[in-house]
Amino acid sequence: MIDKELRLQVEQECQKIGCCIHCSRRFTGDRVLDNYVAKSTDSAADEEPSAKKPKLDLCVFCFGVLSSSCVEYLSSKAVSSLEAASYDEPVFTTTLSMPVCTLVRDKSLYLHLKRSVPGYGEKVRFTHLLPLKDIWKQLINGRIASGAGKAADNGYFAELMVNVEMAYRGDRREVEVISKLRPGGRDLVTRTMADSALEASPEAKLLHCLTVPPGPPVAPPTYQLTCCRNAIFVAGRYNKYSRNMSQTPWHVDGARRTESSLQEVITDPLVSLTKASGVRFSASGREDVDVRTLGRGRPFVAELADPHVAQLSAEQLRQLQRTVNAVHPEVRVRDLQLVTREQTANLKEGEEDKTKSYTALVQSLSGPLAPERLAPLAAARDLVISQQTPVRVLHRRPMATRQKTVLWMRPEPVTDTLFKLHLQTQAGTYIKEFVHGDFGRTEPNVGTLLGGKFDILALDVESIELDWPPALDDEDGDTAEPCATVEPGAQA
Ligand SMILES: [Zn+2]
């Protein structure tokens, strides 16, 4: 704490060289944020402590961002921007991005005070000065809060953010000095580079290189204000009953190959409800266009960017699930729920060590097959197979040979040349190749086990053994029958 006399001296010196009242107070080492607000509510006159001083809107340190006119301007801009976006998030925080040259000016002002006010350097440490952003938050947050009818979080971690980016024409020239302080530095000077260069340089060098005190700004700054809410994550499981639908939108040479993708069927209603600006869909693996996913379905997560509606109740999620299930007769979702970003890691975790169950429809190409000839399949347990990257995916996967385990198989004759093969395998096993052999690239395969040539006519994923997201106690999602509960009018 500095005494009153020294404080007055510092404030006078600051104002003489062009600091606003808030910055002047800051350089006295005052760390009580409330003192800054009390000061600003006095009157407009506090901008000009003495009549003969010029209007100090363009403060030599903060460029006027702390002035009451600027705080008023930016807060009303923030309020109208929040209102236009109508975020349902009740708490916001603000961020201010200042030009890098304010770091240089900060140091220069401090050195000037140290040189011209006796005793200043001993009483006020540079590292003890309040961050300018904290003062700005203190001045502006309350105004935005009352205007927008939301609560302000003075920290940095609210879900809803009002970001103000300040640009200053003279910035580039003023930060050139950083390259002088740390020779060999790159052309672009970041905040971190400037910070460490100013910190590391001896005072004599700084006094030699910096303009002390800094001159008036060459131009007023410009402000860009944006609002953004952190993404939310909606997880669930899906069934795909179609043999003609890809998981992601599928284009070949710019032309659409399938009518709608599973991803769009699921995410379009999510985007429209949450008014998100974008969506990213991930699932625990994927099936081919012609493969169905049955059973309890495949876990997925939709990341919704900048959602304006984010406070989803359990009832809204159930309604959303009904809406998604009404979009397409061959897609159903269940267990729709909000999860945290951290929880989404469950989706990819253990993707390789999980097991999956399938049913394949297999055709004998070597003539009729008596049911007892299928016995070798039923007898196999924990069969290790060796798979080279399949020919059909070579264009997008590197060439490799992988060992996979087929845990068990249960053949079920359909006709004398057709049988269903139920099987459980390690995740990542190429089932089609295990059936037809892929020109000997998968060994052993159904052909080598039974003797003969075989092909696969259809494949279903029966279940994915991933216990996430948690199943919800929810009658809507538990219908086992494909397409049985499509709501009236849903197929429009
Ligand atoms: Zn200022």
Coordinates of C-alpha atoms and ligand atoms in Angstrom, one line a residue:
M1 CA 0.0 0.0 0.0
I2 CA 1.4 3.4 -0.9
D3 CA 0.8 6.6 1.1
K4 CA -1.6 9.2 -0.1
E5 CA 1.1 11.7 -1.1
L6 CA 2.9 9.2 -3.4
R7 CA -0.4 8.1 -4.8
L8 CA -1.3 11.6 -5.7
Q9 CA 2.1 12.1 -7.3
V10 CA 1.6 9.0 -9.4
E11 CA -1.9 9.9 -10.5
Q12 CA -0.8 13.4 -11.5
E13 CA 2.2 12.1 -13.4
C14 CA 0.0 9.5 -15.2
Q15 CA -2.5 12.1 -16.2
K16 CA 0.1 14.5 -17.3
I17 CA 1.4 12.0 -19.9
G18 CA -2.1 11.0 -21.1
C19 CA -3.4 8.2 -18.9
C20 CA -7.2 8.1 -18.1
I21 CA -8.3 8.0 -14.5
H22 CA -8.6 4.3 -14.4
C23 CA -5.2 3.6 -15.8
S24 CA -3.8 6.3 -13.4
R25 CA -5.3 4.5 -10.5
R26 CA -4.0 1.2 -11.7
F27 CA -0.4 2.5 -11.8
T28 CA -0.8 3.4 -8.1
G29 CA -1.0 -0.3 -7.5
D30 CA -4.7 -0.2 -6.4
R31 CA -5.9 -3.8 -6.6
V32 CA -9.4 -3.2 -5.2
L33 CA -11.7 -3.6 -8.2
D34 CA -14.6 -2.0 -6.6
N35 CA -12.6 1.3 -6.4
Y36 CA -12.7 1.5 -10.2
V37 CA -16.4 1.1 -10.5
A38 CA -17.1 3.7 -7.7
K39 CA -14.9 6.1 -9.6
S40 CA -16.6 5.6 -12.9
T41 CA -20.1 6.3 -11.6
D42 CA -19.2 9.8 -10.3
S43 CA -20.0 11.7 -13.5
A44 CA -18.8 12.3 -17.0
A45 CA -16.4 14.9 -15.6
D46 CA -14.2 12.1 -14.2
E47 CA -12.8 11.7 -17.7
E48 CA -11.3 15.2 -17.4
P49 CA -9.9 15.7 -13.9
S50 CA -8.8 19.2 -14.7
A51 CA -10.5 21.7 -17.1
K52 CA -7.4 22.5 -19.1
K53 CA -6.6 18.9 -20.0
P54 CA -7.6 17.7 -23.4
K55 CA -10.3 15.0 -23.5
L56 CA -8.5 11.9 -22.6
D57 CA -10.6 9.3 -24.5
L58 CA -7.5 8.1 -26.2
C59 CA -5.7 7.1 -23.1
V60 CA -2.0 6.4 -23.7
F61 CA -2.3 3.0 -22.1
C62 CA -5.8 1.6 -22.6
F63 CA -6.6 3.6 -25.8
G64 CA -9.9 4.6 -24.1
V65 CA -11.4 1.1 -23.7
L66 CA -11.9 1.9 -20.0
S67 CA -13.6 5.3 -20.6
S68 CA -17.3 5.5 -19.7
S69 CA -18.2 6.3 -23.3
C70 CA -16.5 3.2 -24.6
V71 CA -17.9 1.0 -21.8
E72 CA -21.3 2.3 -22.7
Y73 CA -20.8 1.8 -26.4
L74 CA -19.5 -1.8 -26.0
S75 CA -22.0 -2.8 -23.4
S76 CA -25.0 -1.7 -25.4
K77 CA -23.5 -3.4 -28.4
A78 CA -23.2 -6.6 -26.3
V79 CA -26.7 -6.3 -25.0
S80 CA -28.2 -6.0 -28.5
S81 CA -26.1 -8.8 -29.8
L82 CA -27.1 -11.1 -27.0
E83 CA -30.7 -10.1 -27.5
A84 CA -30.6 -10.8 -31.2
A85 CA -29.1 -14.2 -30.6
S86 CA -31.4 -15.0 -27.7
Y87 CA -29.2 -17.4 -26.0
D88 CA -30.9 -19.3 -23.2
E89 CA -27.7 -19.5 -21.2
P90 CA -28.2 -17.4 -18.1
V91 CA -24.6 -16.7 -17.3
F92 CA -22.0 -14.9 -19.5
T93 CA -18.4 -13.8 -19.2
T94 CA -16.5 -11.3 -21.2
T95 CA -13.1 -11.4 -22.8
L96 CA -11.0 -8.6 -24.1
S97 CA -8.2 -9.0 -26.6
M98 CA -5.8 -6.1 -26.6
P99 CA -3.2 -5.2 -29.2
V100 CA 0.2 -6.6 -28.3
C101 CA 1.7 -3.0 -28.1
T102 CA -0.2 -2.4 -24.9
L103 CA 2.4 -4.7 -23.2
V104 CA 5.1 -2.5 -24.5
R105 CA 3.3 0.6 -23.4
D106 CA 2.6 -0.9 -19.9
K107 CA 6.3 -1.5 -19.3
S108 CA 7.3 1.9 -20.7
L109 CA 4.8 3.7 -18.4
Y110 CA 6.0 1.8 -15.4
L111 CA 9.7 2.6 -16.2
H112 CA 8.7 6.3 -16.7
L113 CA 7.0 6.4 -13.3
K114 CA 10.0 4.7 -11.7
R115 CA 12.3 7.3 -13.1
S116 CA 10.2 10.3 -12.4
V117 CA 8.4 9.6 -9.1
P118 CA 10.9 9.0 -6.2
G119 CA 10.2 5.9 -4.3
Y120 CA 7.7 4.5 -6.8
G121 CA 9.8 1.4 -7.8
E122 CA 10.2 0.3 -4.2
K123 CA 6.5 0.7 -3.3
V124 CA 4.8 -0.6 -6.5
R125 CA 6.0 -3.8 -8.2
F126 CA 5.3 -4.1 -11.9
T127 CA 3.9 -7.6 -11.4
H128 CA 1.6 -6.3 -8.8
L129 CA -0.4 -4.1 -11.2
L130 CA -3.9 -5.3 -12.0
P131 CA -4.4 -6.8 -15.4
L132 CA -6.2 -4.2 -17.5
K133 CA -8.8 -6.8 -18.6
D134 CA -9.9 -7.3 -15.0
I135 CA -10.6 -3.6 -14.6
W136 CA -12.5 -3.6 -17.9
K137 CA -14.6 -6.6 -16.9
Q138 CA -15.4 -4.9 -13.6
L139 CA -16.6 -1.8 -15.5
I140 CA -18.6 -3.5 -18.2
N141 CA -19.9 -6.8 -16.8
G142 CA -22.5 -5.2 -14.5
R143 CA -23.9 -3.0 -17.4
I144 CA -24.2 -6.0 -19.7
A145 CA -25.8 -8.0 -17.0
S146 CA -28.5 -5.5 -16.2
G147 CA -29.1 -4.8 -19.9
A148 CA -29.3 -8.4 -21.0
G149 CA -31.0 -9.8 -17.9
K150 CA -28.2 -12.3 -17.4
A151 CA -25.7 -12.9 -14.6
A152 CA -22.1 -12.0 -15.1
D153 CA -19.3 -14.3 -14.3
N154 CA -16.2 -12.2 -13.6
G155 CA -13.9 -15.3 -14.2
Y156 CA -13.1 -16.8 -17.6
F157 CA -15.1 -20.0 -17.7
A158 CA -18.8 -19.3 -18.3
E159 CA -20.3 -21.2 -21.2
L160 CA -21.5 -18.0 -22.9
M161 CA -18.8 -15.5 -23.9
V162 CA -18.9 -11.9 -25.1
N163 CA -15.6 -11.4 -26.9
V164 CA -14.2 -8.0 -27.7
E165 CA -11.3 -7.8 -30.0
M166 CA -9.5 -4.5 -30.1
A167 CA -7.4 -3.6 -33.1
Y168 CA -4.9 -0.6 -33.3
R169 CA -3.4 0.7 -36.5
G170 CA 0.0 1.5 -34.9
D171 CA 0.4 -1.9 -33.3
R172 CA 2.8 -3.5 -35.8
R173 CA 5.2 -0.6 -35.7
E174 CA 5.1 -0.3 -31.9
V175 CA 5.9 -4.0 -31.4
E176 CA 8.9 -3.9 -33.7
V177 CA 10.9 -3.1 -30.6
I178 CA 10.4 -6.7 -29.4
S179 CA 12.5 -7.9 -32.3
K180 CA 15.3 -5.6 -31.1
L181 CA 15.0 -7.0 -27.5
R182 CA 15.3 -10.6 -28.7
P183 CA 17.3 -10.7 -31.9
G184 CA 16.5 -13.5 -34.2
G185 CA 12.8 -13.3 -33.3
R186 CA 10.3 -14.0 -36.0
D187 CA 8.5 -11.3 -37.8
L188 CA 5.1 -12.0 -36.1
V189 CA 5.2 -10.9 -32.5
T190 CA 2.8 -12.8 -30.2
R191 CA 1.8 -11.7 -26.7
T192 CA 3.8 -14.5 -25.2
M193 CA 6.9 -13.5 -27.2
A194 CA 6.5 -9.8 -26.2
D195 CA 5.8 -10.8 -22.5
S196 CA 8.9 -12.9 -22.2
A197 CA 11.2 -10.4 -24.1
L198 CA 10.0 -7.5 -21.9
E199 CA 10.4 -9.7 -18.8
A200 CA 13.9 -11.0 -19.7
S201 CA 15.4 -7.7 -20.8
P202 CA 17.5 -5.7 -18.3
E203 CA 16.1 -2.3 -17.4
A204 CA 18.9 -0.4 -19.0
K205 CA 18.2 -2.1 -22.3
L206 CA 14.5 -1.4 -22.0
L207 CA 15.1 2.3 -21.3
H208 CA 17.4 2.4 -24.3
C209 CA 15.0 0.6 -26.7
L210 CA 11.5 1.7 -25.6
T211 CA 9.9 5.1 -26.1
V212 CA 9.6 6.2 -22.4
P213 CA 7.0 7.5 -21.8
P214 CA 4.9 6.2 -24.7
G215 CA 3.6 8.8 -27.1
P216 CA -0.1 9.3 -27.8
P217 CA -1.9 6.7 -29.9
V218 CA -1.7 7.4 -33.7
A219 CA -5.3 6.5 -34.2
P220 CA -8.3 5.4 -32.2
P221 CA -8.7 1.6 -31.9
T222 CA -11.5 -0.4 -33.6
Y223 CA -13.6 -3.0 -31.8
Q224 CA -15.1 -6.2 -33.0
L225 CA -17.6 -7.8 -30.7
T226 CA -18.8 -11.4 -31.0
C227 CA -20.9 -13.7 -28.8
C228 CA -20.4 -17.4 -28.6
R229 CA -21.6 -20.2 -26.5
N230 CA -19.5 -23.3 -25.9
A231 CA -20.5 -26.4 -27.7
I232 CA -22.9 -29.0 -26.2
F233 CA -22.7 -32.7 -26.8
V234 CA -25.7 -34.9 -27.4
A235 CA -25.1 -38.6 -27.2
G236 CA -27.2 -41.6 -28.1
R237 CA -27.4 -44.8 -30.0
Y238 CA -28.7 -45.3 -33.5
N239 CA -30.2 -48.2 -35.5
K240 CA -30.0 -48.1 -39.3
Y241 CA -32.4 -50.5 -41.0
S242 CA -31.5 -49.3 -44.5
R243 CA -29.2 -51.1 -46.9
N244 CA -28.9 -48.0 -49.0
M245 CA -27.8 -45.3 -46.6
S246 CA -24.3 -44.1 -45.7
Q247 CA -23.3 -42.8 -42.3
T248 CA -21.9 -39.6 -43.6
P249 CA -23.0 -37.6 -46.6
W250 CA -21.5 -39.4 -49.6
H251 CA -20.4 -37.6 -52.7
V252 CA -18.5 -38.9 -55.7
D253 CA -17.1 -36.3 -58.1
G254 CA -19.3 -33.7 -56.5
A255 CA -22.5 -35.6 -57.1
R256 CA -24.6 -37.0 -54.3
R257 CA -24.7 -40.8 -54.2
T258 CA -27.4 -41.5 -51.6
E259 CA -30.5 -39.6 -50.8
S260 CA -29.8 -38.7 -47.3
S261 CA -27.1 -39.8 -44.9
L262 CA -27.8 -41.2 -41.5
Q263 CA -25.8 -38.3 -40.0
E264 CA -28.1 -35.7 -41.5
V265 CA -31.2 -37.6 -40.5
I266 CA -30.0 -37.5 -36.9
T267 CA -28.4 -34.1 -36.7
D268 CA -30.7 -31.9 -38.7
P269 CA -33.4 -31.9 -36.0
L270 CA -30.7 -31.3 -33.3
V271 CA -29.3 -28.3 -35.2
S272 CA -32.8 -26.9 -35.8
L273 CA -33.8 -27.2 -32.1
T274 CA -30.6 -25.8 -30.6
K275 CA -30.0 -23.2 -33.4
A276 CA -26.4 -24.3 -33.5
S277 CA -24.1 -22.8 -36.1
G278 CA -22.6 -26.2 -37.0
V279 CA -22.5 -29.9 -36.0
R280 CA -19.9 -32.6 -35.9
F281 CA -21.0 -36.2 -35.8
S282 CA -18.9 -39.1 -34.4
A283 CA -19.8 -42.7 -33.9
S284 CA -18.2 -45.7 -32.4
G285 CA -17.1 -47.1 -35.7
R286 CA -19.2 -47.1 -38.9
E287 CA -21.0 -49.6 -41.1
D288 CA -21.0 -49.8 -44.8
V289 CA -23.8 -48.3 -46.9
D290 CA -25.4 -51.7 -47.4
V291 CA -25.0 -52.9 -43.8
R292 CA -27.7 -52.5 -41.2
T293 CA -27.1 -51.8 -37.5
L294 CA -29.6 -53.6 -35.3
G295 CA -29.9 -54.5 -31.6
R296 CA -29.4 -51.6 -29.2
G297 CA -27.6 -49.7 -31.8
R298 CA -24.3 -47.9 -32.3
P299 CA -23.2 -45.2 -29.9
F300 CA -22.8 -41.7 -31.3
V301 CA -22.1 -38.1 -30.3
A302 CA -23.2 -34.9 -32.0
E303 CA -21.2 -31.8 -31.1
L304 CA -23.3 -28.7 -31.6
A305 CA -21.3 -25.5 -32.0
D306 CA -22.5 -22.2 -30.6
P307 CA -26.0 -23.5 -29.6
H308 CA -28.5 -20.7 -28.8
V309 CA -30.7 -23.2 -27.1
A310 CA -28.7 -25.3 -24.8
Q311 CA -30.7 -25.8 -21.6
L312 CA -32.4 -29.0 -22.7
S313 CA -34.7 -30.7 -20.2
A314 CA -35.2 -34.5 -20.1
E315 CA -38.6 -33.9 -21.6
Q316 CA -37.2 -31.8 -24.4
L317 CA -34.7 -34.6 -25.1
R318 CA -37.4 -37.2 -25.2
Q319 CA -39.4 -35.0 -27.6
L320 CA -36.2 -34.5 -29.7
Q321 CA -35.8 -38.2 -29.9
R322 CA -39.4 -38.6 -31.1
T323 CA -38.7 -35.9 -33.7
V324 CA -35.6 -37.6 -35.0
N325 CA -37.4 -40.9 -35.1
A326 CA -40.1 -39.4 -37.3
V327 CA -37.6 -38.1 -39.9
H328 CA -36.8 -41.4 -41.7
P329 CA -38.5 -44.8 -41.4
E330 CA -35.2 -46.6 -41.4
V331 CA -33.3 -44.7 -38.7
R332 CA -34.1 -44.8 -35.0
V333 CA -32.3 -43.3 -32.1
R334 CA -32.5 -44.0 -28.4
D335 CA -30.9 -42.9 -25.1
L336 CA -30.6 -39.4 -26.4
Q337 CA -28.9 -37.3 -23.6
L338 CA -26.6 -34.4 -22.9
V339 CA -23.0 -35.4 -22.0
T340 CA -19.9 -33.4 -21.2
R341 CA -16.9 -33.0 -23.6
E342 CA -14.8 -35.2 -21.3
Q343 CA -17.4 -38.0 -21.4
T344 CA -17.3 -38.1 -25.2
A345 CA -13.9 -39.8 -24.9
N346 CA -15.8 -42.9 -24.0
L347 CA -16.9 -43.2 -27.6
K348 CA -13.4 -43.8 -29.0
E349 CA -12.0 -45.5 -25.9
G350 CA -11.5 -49.1 -26.3
E351 CA -12.9 -49.0 -29.8
E352 CA -10.3 -51.7 -30.7
D353 CA -10.8 -54.0 -27.8
K354 CA -14.6 -54.0 -27.8
T355 CA -16.4 -56.9 -29.5
K356 CA -19.2 -56.7 -32.1
S357 CA -21.9 -59.2 -33.1
Y358 CA -23.0 -59.7 -36.7
T359 CA -25.3 -61.7 -38.8
A360 CA -24.1 -62.4 -42.4
L361 CA -26.1 -64.0 -45.2
V362 CA -23.7 -66.4 -46.9
Q363 CA -24.1 -68.1 -50.3
S364 CA -22.2 -71.2 -51.3
L365 CA -20.8 -70.7 -54.8
S366 CA -19.6 -74.4 -54.9
G367 CA -23.1 -76.0 -55.0
P368 CA -25.4 -77.3 -52.3
L369 CA -24.1 -77.7 -48.8
A370 CA -25.5 -80.3 -46.3
P371 CA -26.1 -78.7 -42.9
E372 CA -23.5 -81.0 -41.2
R373 CA -20.8 -79.5 -43.4
L374 CA -21.2 -76.3 -41.4
A375 CA -19.9 -78.0 -38.2
P376 CA -16.4 -76.6 -38.4
L377 CA -17.8 -73.1 -38.1
A378 CA -19.8 -73.9 -35.0
A379 CA -16.8 -75.7 -33.4
A380 CA -14.4 -72.8 -33.8
R381 CA -13.6 -70.8 -30.6
D382 CA -11.4 -67.7 -30.4
L383 CA -10.2 -68.3 -33.9
V384 CA -7.3 -65.9 -34.8
I385 CA -7.4 -64.8 -38.3
S386 CA -4.9 -62.7 -40.3
Q387 CA -6.3 -59.9 -42.5
Q388 CA -4.4 -57.8 -45.0
T389 CA -6.1 -54.5 -45.7
P390 CA -9.0 -55.3 -47.9
V391 CA -8.8 -54.5 -51.6
R392 CA -12.0 -52.4 -51.3
V393 CA -10.5 -50.0 -48.7
L394 CA -6.9 -49.9 -50.0
H395 CA -7.5 -46.5 -51.5
R396 CA -8.0 -44.9 -48.1
R397 CA -6.2 -47.2 -45.6
P398 CA -2.5 -48.0 -45.5
M399 CA -1.4 -51.6 -46.4
A400 CA -1.1 -53.7 -43.2
T401 CA -1.7 -57.1 -41.9
R402 CA -3.8 -57.4 -38.7
Q403 CA -4.6 -60.2 -36.4
K404 CA -8.2 -60.4 -35.3
T405 CA -10.2 -62.8 -33.2
V406 CA -13.5 -64.5 -34.1
L407 CA -14.9 -65.4 -30.7
W408 CA -17.6 -67.7 -31.9
M409 CA -19.8 -68.6 -34.9
R410 CA -23.3 -70.0 -35.2
P411 CA -24.4 -71.1 -38.7
E412 CA -28.1 -71.3 -39.4
P413 CA -29.1 -73.0 -42.7
V414 CA -31.6 -71.1 -44.9
T415 CA -31.6 -73.1 -48.1
D416 CA -29.2 -75.7 -49.4
T417 CA -26.9 -73.0 -50.8
L418 CA -27.6 -70.2 -48.3
F419 CA -27.0 -69.9 -44.6
K420 CA -27.0 -67.2 -42.0
L421 CA -23.8 -66.9 -40.0
H422 CA -24.1 -65.3 -36.6
L423 CA -20.7 -64.4 -35.2
Q424 CA -19.0 -62.3 -32.6
T425 CA -15.6 -60.8 -33.4
Q426 CA -13.1 -58.3 -32.1
A427 CA -14.0 -54.8 -33.2
G428 CA -12.3 -53.9 -36.5
T429 CA -12.6 -57.3 -38.1
Y430 CA -13.5 -57.2 -41.8
I431 CA -16.5 -59.5 -41.9
K432 CA -17.1 -59.5 -45.6
E433 CA -13.5 -60.5 -46.3
F434 CA -13.7 -63.2 -43.6
V435 CA -16.6 -64.7 -45.6
H436 CA -15.3 -64.5 -49.2
G437 CA -11.6 -64.5 -48.4
D438 CA -10.6 -61.4 -50.4
F439 CA -8.4 -63.3 -52.9
G440 CA -6.6 -65.1 -50.0
R441 CA -5.8 -61.8 -48.2
T442 CA -7.8 -63.0 -45.2
E443 CA -6.7 -66.4 -43.8
P444 CA -8.3 -68.5 -42.6
N445 CA -11.7 -67.6 -44.0
V446 CA -15.1 -69.3 -44.4
G447 CA -14.0 -70.9 -47.7
T448 CA -10.8 -72.4 -46.2
L449 CA -12.6 -73.6 -43.1
L450 CA -15.4 -75.3 -45.1
G451 CA -13.7 -76.1 -48.3
G452 CA -15.3 -74.3 -51.2
K453 CA -16.1 -70.8 -52.5
F454 CA -18.5 -68.4 -50.6
D455 CA -19.9 -65.0 -51.0
I456 CA -21.7 -62.6 -48.6
L457 CA -25.1 -61.3 -49.7
A458 CA -26.0 -59.2 -46.7
L459 CA -24.6 -58.1 -43.4
D460 CA -26.2 -56.8 -40.2
V461 CA -24.4 -55.4 -37.1
E462 CA -26.3 -57.0 -34.2
S463 CA -24.7 -55.3 -31.3
I464 CA -21.8 -53.1 -30.3
E465 CA -20.6 -54.0 -26.9
L466 CA -20.0 -50.4 -25.7
D467 CA -21.7 -49.5 -22.4
W468 CA -21.9 -45.9 -23.2
P469 CA -23.9 -43.6 -23.2
P470 CA -25.9 -45.1 -20.3
A471 CA -29.2 -46.6 -21.3
L472 CA -32.2 -44.5 -20.4
D473 CA -35.3 -45.8 -18.8
D474 CA -37.4 -44.7 -21.7
E475 CA -40.2 -46.4 -23.4
D476 CA -39.9 -44.4 -26.6
G477 CA -36.4 -45.7 -27.5
D478 CA -36.9 -49.4 -26.7
T479 CA -38.9 -50.6 -29.6
A480 CA -37.1 -53.5 -31.0
E481 CA -39.2 -53.8 -34.2
P482 CA -37.7 -51.8 -37.1
C483 CA -40.0 -49.0 -38.3
A484 CA -42.8 -50.1 -36.0
T485 CA -43.4 -46.8 -34.3
V486 CA -42.9 -44.4 -37.1
E487 CA -45.3 -41.6 -36.3
P488 CA -48.1 -40.7 -38.7
G489 CA -47.1 -38.3 -41.4
A490 CA -43.4 -38.9 -40.7
Q491 CA -42.5 -40.0 -44.2
A492 CA -43.1 -36.7 -45.9
Ligands
ZN1 ZN -6.7 4.2 -19.7

